[in-house]
Amino acid sequence: MLYAILCYHSEEVVTGWTKEEDDAVMARLHGVHETLARNGQLGPTARLHPTKAATTLLKNQDRVIDGPYAETKEQLLGFYVVDVADREAALAVARDLTRANPGGAYELRPISLFMPGTLGEVEETAPA
């Protein structure tokens, strides 16, 4: 089952890290990544640029504005896609990530994969 693991943290804290602190966190995360990759569980991952680089399209208004205007206390900093057996396995991955990068929160969501070129055909991976 595919899960998206969304990484939230205070952008002020993360952008305030020294290069050495950031490198240390990334090195610890790399250890988690290697384990997931070795087990064939790691899909795409991304570290997002700071929110000042964001653009938001307001739904139903066809209006584009600069910045991240979602109502959140912490900012979405990146995400993982993992292929694991179930929710408990996804929680185990999130706990490993938390040990590598403490603070903030990890939100887990089952995802359905929509394959380009297969119009109308969807591989359902979310629970019914």
CSV table of N, CA and C in Angstrom, one decimal:
chain,number,residue,atom,x,y,z
A,1,MET,N,0.8,-1.2,0.0
A,1,MET,CA,0.0,0.0,0.0
A,1,MET,C,0.9,1.2,0.0
A,2,LEU,N,0.5,2.2,-0.8
A,2,LEU,CA,1.3,3.4,-0.9
A,2,LEU,C,0.8,4.5,0.1
A,3,TYR,N,1.7,5.1,0.8
A,3,TYR,CA,1.4,6.2,1.7
A,3,TYR,C,2.3,7.4,1.4
A,4,ALA,N,1.7,8.5,1.5
A,4,ALA,CA,2.4,9.8,1.5
A,4,ALA,C,2.7,10.1,2.9
A,5,ILE,N,3.9,10.5,3.2
A,5,ILE,CA,4.3,10.9,4.6
A,5,ILE,C,4.7,12.4,4.4
A,6,LEU,N,3.9,13.3,4.9
A,6,LEU,CA,4.2,14.7,4.7
A,6,LEU,C,4.9,15.3,6.0
A,7,CYS,N,6.0,16.0,5.7
A,7,CYS,CA,6.8,16.5,6.8
A,7,CYS,C,6.5,17.9,7.1
A,8,TYR,N,6.0,18.2,8.3
A,8,TYR,CA,5.7,19.6,8.7
A,8,TYR,C,6.7,20.0,9.8
A,9,HIS,N,7.2,21.2,9.8
A,9,HIS,CA,8.1,21.7,10.8
A,9,HIS,C,8.1,23.2,10.7
A,10,SER,N,8.5,23.9,11.8
A,10,SER,CA,8.6,25.3,11.7
A,10,SER,C,9.7,25.7,10.8
A,11,GLU,N,9.3,26.4,9.7
A,11,GLU,CA,10.3,26.9,8.7
A,11,GLU,C,11.3,27.8,9.3
A,12,GLU,N,10.9,28.6,10.3
A,12,GLU,CA,11.8,29.5,11.0
A,12,GLU,C,12.9,28.6,11.7
A,13,VAL,N,12.6,27.5,12.3
A,13,VAL,CA,13.6,26.7,13.0
A,13,VAL,C,14.5,26.1,12.0
A,14,VAL,N,13.9,25.5,10.9
A,14,VAL,CA,14.7,24.7,10.0
A,14,VAL,C,15.7,25.7,9.2
A,15,THR,N,15.2,26.8,8.8
A,15,THR,CA,16.0,27.7,8.0
A,15,THR,C,17.0,28.4,8.9
A,16,GLY,N,16.8,28.3,10.2
A,16,GLY,CA,17.8,28.8,11.2
A,16,GLY,C,18.9,27.9,11.5
A,17,TRP,N,18.9,26.7,11.1
A,17,TRP,CA,19.9,25.7,11.4
A,17,TRP,C,21.2,26.2,10.6
A,18,THR,N,22.3,25.9,11.3
A,18,THR,CA,23.6,26.2,10.6
A,18,THR,C,23.8,25.1,9.5
A,19,LYS,N,24.7,25.3,8.6
A,19,LYS,CA,25.0,24.3,7.6
A,19,LYS,C,25.3,23.0,8.3
A,20,GLU,N,26.1,23.0,9.3
A,20,GLU,CA,26.5,21.8,10.0
A,20,GLU,C,25.3,21.1,10.6
A,21,GLU,N,24.4,21.8,11.2
A,21,GLU,CA,23.2,21.2,11.8
A,21,GLU,C,22.3,20.6,10.7
A,22,ASP,N,22.1,21.4,9.6
A,22,ASP,CA,21.3,20.9,8.5
A,22,ASP,C,22.0,19.6,7.9
A,23,ASP,N,23.3,19.6,7.7
A,23,ASP,CA,24.0,18.5,7.2
A,23,ASP,C,23.8,17.2,8.1
A,24,ALA,N,23.8,17.5,9.4
A,24,ALA,CA,23.7,16.4,10.4
A,24,ALA,C,22.3,15.7,10.3
A,25,VAL,N,21.2,16.6,10.2
A,25,VAL,CA,19.9,16.1,10.0
A,25,VAL,C,19.8,15.3,8.7
A,26,MET,N,20.3,15.9,7.6
A,26,MET,CA,20.2,15.2,6.3
A,26,MET,C,20.9,13.9,6.4
A,27,ALA,N,22.1,13.8,7.1
A,27,ALA,CA,22.8,12.6,7.2
A,27,ALA,C,22.0,11.5,7.9
A,28,ARG,N,21.3,11.9,9.0
A,28,ARG,CA,20.5,10.9,9.7
A,28,ARG,C,19.3,10.5,8.8
A,29,LEU,N,18.7,11.4,8.1
A,29,LEU,CA,17.6,11.1,7.2
A,29,LEU,C,18.1,10.1,6.1
A,30,HIS,N,19.3,10.4,5.6
A,30,HIS,CA,19.9,9.5,4.6
A,30,HIS,C,19.9,8.0,5.1
A,31,GLY,N,20.2,7.8,6.3
A,31,GLY,CA,20.2,6.5,6.9
A,31,GLY,C,18.9,5.8,6.8
A,32,VAL,N,17.8,6.6,7.1
A,32,VAL,CA,16.5,6.0,7.0
A,32,VAL,C,16.2,5.8,5.5
A,33,HIS,N,16.6,6.7,4.6
A,33,HIS,CA,16.3,6.5,3.2
A,33,HIS,C,17.0,5.3,2.7
A,34,GLU,N,18.2,5.0,3.1
A,34,GLU,CA,19.0,3.8,2.6
A,34,GLU,C,18.3,2.6,3.0
A,35,THR,N,17.8,2.5,4.2
A,35,THR,CA,17.1,1.3,4.7
A,35,THR,C,15.8,1.1,3.9
A,36,LEU,N,15.0,2.2,3.7
A,36,LEU,CA,13.8,2.0,2.9
A,36,LEU,C,14.1,1.6,1.5
A,37,ALA,N,15.1,2.2,0.9
A,37,ALA,CA,15.5,1.9,-0.5
A,37,ALA,C,15.9,0.4,-0.6
A,38,ARG,N,16.7,0.0,0.3
A,38,ARG,CA,17.2,-1.4,0.3
A,38,ARG,C,16.0,-2.4,0.4
A,39,ASN,N,15.0,-2.0,1.2
A,39,ASN,CA,13.8,-2.8,1.3
A,39,ASN,C,12.8,-2.7,0.2
A,40,GLY,N,13.1,-1.8,-0.8
A,40,GLY,CA,12.2,-1.6,-1.9
A,40,GLY,C,11.0,-0.8,-1.6
A,41,GLN,N,11.0,0.0,-0.5
A,41,GLN,CA,9.9,0.7,0.0
A,41,GLN,C,9.9,2.2,-0.3
A,42,LEU,N,11.0,2.7,-0.7
A,42,LEU,CA,11.1,4.2,-0.9
A,42,LEU,C,10.7,4.6,-2.3
A,43,GLY,N,9.8,5.5,-2.4
A,43,GLY,CA,9.4,6.1,-3.7
A,43,GLY,C,10.0,7.5,-3.7
A,44,PRO,N,9.3,8.4,-4.4
A,44,PRO,CA,9.8,9.8,-4.6
A,44,PRO,C,9.8,10.5,-3.2
A,45,THR,N,10.8,11.3,-3.0
A,45,THR,CA,10.9,12.2,-1.9
A,45,THR,C,11.2,13.6,-2.4
A,46,ALA,N,10.9,14.6,-1.6
A,46,ALA,CA,11.2,15.9,-2.0
A,46,ALA,C,11.4,16.8,-0.7
A,47,ARG,N,12.4,17.7,-0.8
A,47,ARG,CA,12.5,18.7,0.2
A,47,ARG,C,12.1,20.0,-0.5
A,48,LEU,N,11.1,20.6,0.0
A,48,LEU,CA,10.5,21.8,-0.7
A,48,LEU,C,11.3,23.1,-0.3
A,49,HIS,N,11.3,24.0,-1.3
A,49,HIS,CA,12.0,25.3,-1.0
A,49,HIS,C,11.1,26.1,0.0
A,50,PRO,N,11.7,27.1,0.6
A,50,PRO,CA,10.9,27.9,1.7
A,50,PRO,C,9.6,28.4,1.1
A,51,THR,N,8.7,28.6,2.0
A,51,THR,CA,7.4,29.1,1.6
A,51,THR,C,7.4,30.4,0.9
A,52,LYS,N,8.4,31.2,1.1
A,52,LYS,CA,8.4,32.5,0.3
A,52,LYS,C,8.5,32.3,-1.2
A,53,ALA,N,8.9,31.1,-1.6
A,53,ALA,CA,9.0,30.7,-3.0
A,53,ALA,C,7.7,30.2,-3.5
A,54,ALA,N,6.7,30.0,-2.6
A,54,ALA,CA,5.4,29.4,-3.0
A,54,ALA,C,4.5,30.3,-3.8
A,55,THR,N,3.6,29.7,-4.6
A,55,THR,CA,2.5,30.4,-5.3
A,55,THR,C,1.3,29.6,-4.9
A,56,THR,N,0.2,30.2,-4.7
A,56,THR,CA,-1.1,29.6,-4.3
A,56,THR,C,-2.1,29.9,-5.3
A,57,LEU,N,-2.9,28.9,-5.8
A,57,LEU,CA,-4.0,29.1,-6.6
A,57,LEU,C,-5.2,28.9,-5.7
A,58,LEU,N,-6.0,30.0,-5.5
A,58,LEU,CA,-7.2,29.9,-4.6
A,58,LEU,C,-8.3,29.1,-5.4
A,59,LYS,N,-8.8,28.1,-4.8
A,59,LYS,CA,-9.8,27.3,-5.4
A,59,LYS,C,-11.1,28.1,-5.7
A,60,ASN,N,-11.7,27.8,-6.8
A,60,ASN,CA,-13.0,28.5,-7.1
A,60,ASN,C,-12.9,30.0,-7.3
A,61,GLN,N,-11.7,30.5,-7.3
A,61,GLN,CA,-11.6,32.0,-7.5
A,61,GLN,C,-10.7,32.3,-8.7
A,62,ASP,N,-10.0,31.3,-9.3
A,62,ASP,CA,-9.1,31.5,-10.4
A,62,ASP,C,-8.2,32.7,-10.1
A,63,ARG,N,-7.7,32.7,-8.9
A,63,ARG,CA,-6.8,33.8,-8.5
A,63,ARG,C,-5.5,33.2,-8.0
A,64,VAL,N,-4.4,33.7,-8.5
A,64,VAL,CA,-3.1,33.2,-8.1
A,64,VAL,C,-2.4,34.3,-7.2
A,65,ILE,N,-1.9,33.9,-6.1
A,65,ILE,CA,-1.2,34.8,-5.2
A,65,ILE,C,0.1,34.3,-4.8
A,66,ASP,N,1.0,35.2,-4.4
A,66,ASP,CA,2.4,34.8,-3.9
A,66,ASP,C,2.2,34.3,-2.5
A,67,GLY,N,3.0,33.2,-2.2
A,67,GLY,CA,3.0,32.7,-0.9
A,67,GLY,C,2.1,31.6,-0.6
A,68,PRO,N,2.4,31.0,0.6
A,68,PRO,CA,1.7,29.8,1.0
A,68,PRO,C,0.6,30.2,2.0
A,69,TYR,N,-0.6,30.3,1.5
A,69,TYR,CA,-1.7,30.8,2.3
A,69,TYR,C,-2.6,29.7,2.9
A,70,ALA,N,-2.1,28.5,3.1
A,70,ALA,CA,-2.9,27.5,3.8
A,70,ALA,C,-2.9,27.9,5.3
A,71,GLU,N,-3.9,27.6,6.0
A,71,GLU,CA,-4.1,27.9,7.4
A,71,GLU,C,-3.3,26.9,8.2
A,72,THR,N,-2.0,27.0,8.4
A,72,THR,CA,-1.3,26.0,9.1
A,72,THR,C,-0.3,26.7,10.0
A,73,LYS,N,0.0,26.1,11.2
A,73,LYS,CA,0.9,26.7,12.1
A,73,LYS,C,2.4,26.4,11.7
A,74,GLU,N,2.6,25.2,11.2
A,74,GLU,CA,3.9,24.7,10.7
A,74,GLU,C,3.8,24.6,9.2
A,75,GLN,N,4.9,24.6,8.5
A,75,GLN,CA,4.9,24.6,7.1
A,75,GLN,C,5.2,23.2,6.6
A,76,LEU,N,4.6,22.9,5.4
A,76,LEU,CA,5.0,21.6,4.7
A,76,LEU,C,6.3,21.8,4.1
A,77,LEU,N,7.3,21.0,4.6
A,77,LEU,CA,8.7,21.1,4.1
A,77,LEU,C,9.1,20.1,3.1
A,78,GLY,N,8.3,19.0,3.0
A,78,GLY,CA,8.7,18.0,2.1
A,78,GLY,C,7.8,16.8,2.2
A,79,PHE,N,8.0,15.7,1.5
A,79,PHE,CA,7.2,14.5,1.6
A,79,PHE,C,8.0,13.3,1.1
A,80,TYR,N,7.5,12.2,1.5
A,80,TYR,CA,8.0,10.9,1.1
A,80,TYR,C,6.8,10.1,0.5
A,81,VAL,N,7.1,9.2,-0.4
A,81,VAL,CA,6.1,8.2,-0.8
A,81,VAL,C,6.7,6.9,-0.5
A,82,VAL,N,6.0,6.1,0.3
A,82,VAL,CA,6.6,4.8,0.7
A,82,VAL,C,5.6,3.7,0.3
A,83,ASP,N,6.1,2.5,0.0
A,83,ASP,CA,5.2,1.4,-0.3
A,83,ASP,C,5.4,0.4,0.8
A,84,VAL,N,4.4,0.3,1.7
A,84,VAL,CA,4.5,-0.5,2.9
A,84,VAL,C,3.2,-1.4,3.0
A,85,ALA,N,3.2,-2.3,3.9
A,85,ALA,CA,2.1,-3.3,4.0
A,85,ALA,C,0.8,-2.6,4.5
A,86,ASP,N,0.9,-1.7,5.5
A,86,ASP,CA,-0.3,-1.1,6.1
A,86,ASP,C,0.1,0.2,6.9
A,87,ARG,N,-1.0,0.7,7.5
A,87,ARG,CA,-0.8,1.9,8.3
A,87,ARG,C,0.3,1.8,9.4
A,88,GLU,N,0.3,0.6,10.1
A,88,GLU,CA,1.3,0.4,11.1
A,88,GLU,C,2.7,0.5,10.6
A,89,ALA,N,2.9,-0.1,9.4
A,89,ALA,CA,4.2,0.0,8.8
A,89,ALA,C,4.6,1.4,8.4
A,90,ALA,N,3.6,2.2,7.9
A,90,ALA,CA,3.8,3.6,7.6
A,90,ALA,C,4.2,4.4,8.8
A,91,LEU,N,3.5,4.1,10.0
A,91,LEU,CA,3.8,4.7,11.2
A,91,LEU,C,5.2,4.4,11.7
A,92,ALA,N,5.7,3.2,11.5
A,92,ALA,CA,7.0,2.8,11.8
A,92,ALA,C,8.0,3.6,11.0
A,93,VAL,N,7.8,3.8,9.8
A,93,VAL,CA,8.7,4.7,8.9
A,93,VAL,C,8.7,6.1,9.5
A,94,ALA,N,7.5,6.6,9.8
A,94,ALA,CA,7.4,8.0,10.3
A,94,ALA,C,8.1,8.1,11.6
A,95,ARG,N,8.1,7.1,12.4
A,95,ARG,CA,8.8,7.1,13.7
A,95,ARG,C,10.3,7.2,13.5
A,96,ASP,N,10.8,6.4,12.5
A,96,ASP,CA,12.2,6.4,12.1
A,96,ASP,C,12.6,7.8,11.6
A,97,LEU,N,11.8,8.4,10.8
A,97,LEU,CA,12.0,9.8,10.3
A,97,LEU,C,12.1,10.8,11.5
A,98,THR,N,11.2,10.6,12.4
A,98,THR,CA,11.1,11.5,13.6
A,98,THR,C,12.4,11.4,14.4
A,99,ARG,N,12.9,10.2,14.6
A,99,ARG,CA,14.2,10.0,15.3
A,99,ARG,C,15.3,10.7,14.6
A,100,ALA,N,15.3,10.7,13.3
A,100,ALA,CA,16.3,11.4,12.5
A,100,ALA,C,16.2,12.9,12.4
A,101,ASN,N,14.9,13.4,12.5
A,101,ASN,CA,14.6,14.8,12.4
A,101,ASN,C,13.5,15.2,13.4
A,102,PRO,N,13.9,15.4,14.6
A,102,PRO,CA,12.9,15.6,15.6
A,102,PRO,C,12.2,17.0,15.5
A,103,GLY,N,11.0,17.1,16.1
A,103,GLY,CA,10.3,18.3,16.0
A,103,GLY,C,9.3,18.3,14.8
A,104,GLY,N,8.3,19.1,14.9
A,104,GLY,CA,7.3,19.2,13.8
A,104,GLY,C,6.4,18.0,13.9
A,105,ALA,N,5.9,17.6,12.7
A,105,ALA,CA,4.9,16.5,12.6
A,105,ALA,C,5.1,15.8,11.3
A,106,TYR,N,4.7,14.5,11.3
A,106,TYR,CA,4.6,13.8,10.0
A,106,TYR,C,3.1,13.4,9.9
A,107,GLU,N,2.5,13.7,8.8
A,107,GLU,CA,1.1,13.4,8.5
A,107,GLU,C,1.2,12.2,7.5
A,108,LEU,N,0.4,11.2,7.7
A,108,LEU,CA,0.4,10.0,6.9
A,108,LEU,C,-1.0,9.9,6.2
A,109,ARG,N,-0.9,9.7,4.9
A,109,ARG,CA,-2.2,9.5,4.1
A,109,ARG,C,-2.0,8.4,3.1
A,110,PRO,N,-2.9,7.5,3.1
A,110,PRO,CA,-2.9,6.5,2.0
A,110,PRO,C,-3.1,7.3,0.7
A,111,ILE,N,-2.5,6.8,-0.4
A,111,ILE,CA,-2.7,7.5,-1.7
A,111,ILE,C,-3.1,6.5,-2.7
A,112,SER,N,-3.8,7.0,-3.7
A,112,SER,CA,-4.1,6.2,-4.9
A,112,SER,C,-3.1,6.7,-6.0
A,113,LEU,N,-2.6,5.9,-6.8
A,113,LEU,CA,-1.6,6.2,-7.8
A,113,LEU,C,-2.3,6.3,-9.1
A,114,PHE,N,-2.2,7.5,-9.8
A,114,PHE,CA,-2.8,7.7,-11.1
A,114,PHE,C,-1.7,7.6,-12.1
A,115,MET,N,-1.8,6.7,-13.0
A,115,MET,CA,-0.7,6.4,-13.9
A,115,MET,C,-0.9,7.2,-15.2
A,116,PRO,N,0.1,8.0,-15.6
A,116,PRO,CA,-0.1,8.8,-16.9
A,116,PRO,C,-0.3,7.8,-18.0
A,117,GLY,N,-1.1,8.2,-19.0
A,117,GLY,CA,-1.4,7.4,-20.1
A,117,GLY,C,-2.4,6.3,-19.9
A,118,THR,N,-3.0,6.2,-18.8
A,118,THR,CA,-4.0,5.2,-18.5
A,118,THR,C,-5.3,5.9,-18.2
A,119,LEU,N,-5.8,6.7,-19.0
A,119,LEU,CA,-7.0,7.5,-18.8
A,119,LEU,C,-8.1,6.6,-18.4
A,120,GLY,N,-8.8,6.9,-17.2
A,120,GLY,CA,-9.9,6.2,-16.7
A,120,GLY,C,-9.5,4.9,-15.9
A,121,GLU,N,-8.2,4.6,-15.9
A,121,GLU,CA,-7.8,3.4,-15.1
A,121,GLU,C,-7.0,3.9,-14.0
A,122,VAL,N,-7.4,3.5,-12.8
A,122,VAL,CA,-6.8,3.9,-11.5
A,122,VAL,C,-6.4,2.7,-10.7
A,123,GLU,N,-5.2,2.7,-10.2
A,123,GLU,CA,-4.9,1.6,-9.3
A,123,GLU,C,-5.3,2.1,-7.9
A,124,GLU,N,-6.3,1.5,-7.3
A,124,GLU,CA,-6.8,1.9,-6.0
A,124,GLU,C,-5.9,1.3,-4.9
A,125,THR,N,-5.3,2.2,-4.1
A,125,THR,CA,-4.5,1.7,-3.0
A,125,THR,C,-5.0,2.2,-1.6
A,126,ALA,N,-6.0,3.1,-1.7
A,126,ALA,CA,-6.5,3.6,-0.4
A,126,ALA,C,-7.6,2.7,0.0
A,127,PRO,N,-7.8,2.6,1.3
A,127,PRO,CA,-8.9,1.7,1.8
A,127,PRO,C,-10.3,2.2,1.4
A,128,ALA,N,-11.2,1.3,1.1
A,128,ALA,CA,-12.5,1.6,0.6
A,128,ALA,C,-13.4,2.2,1.7
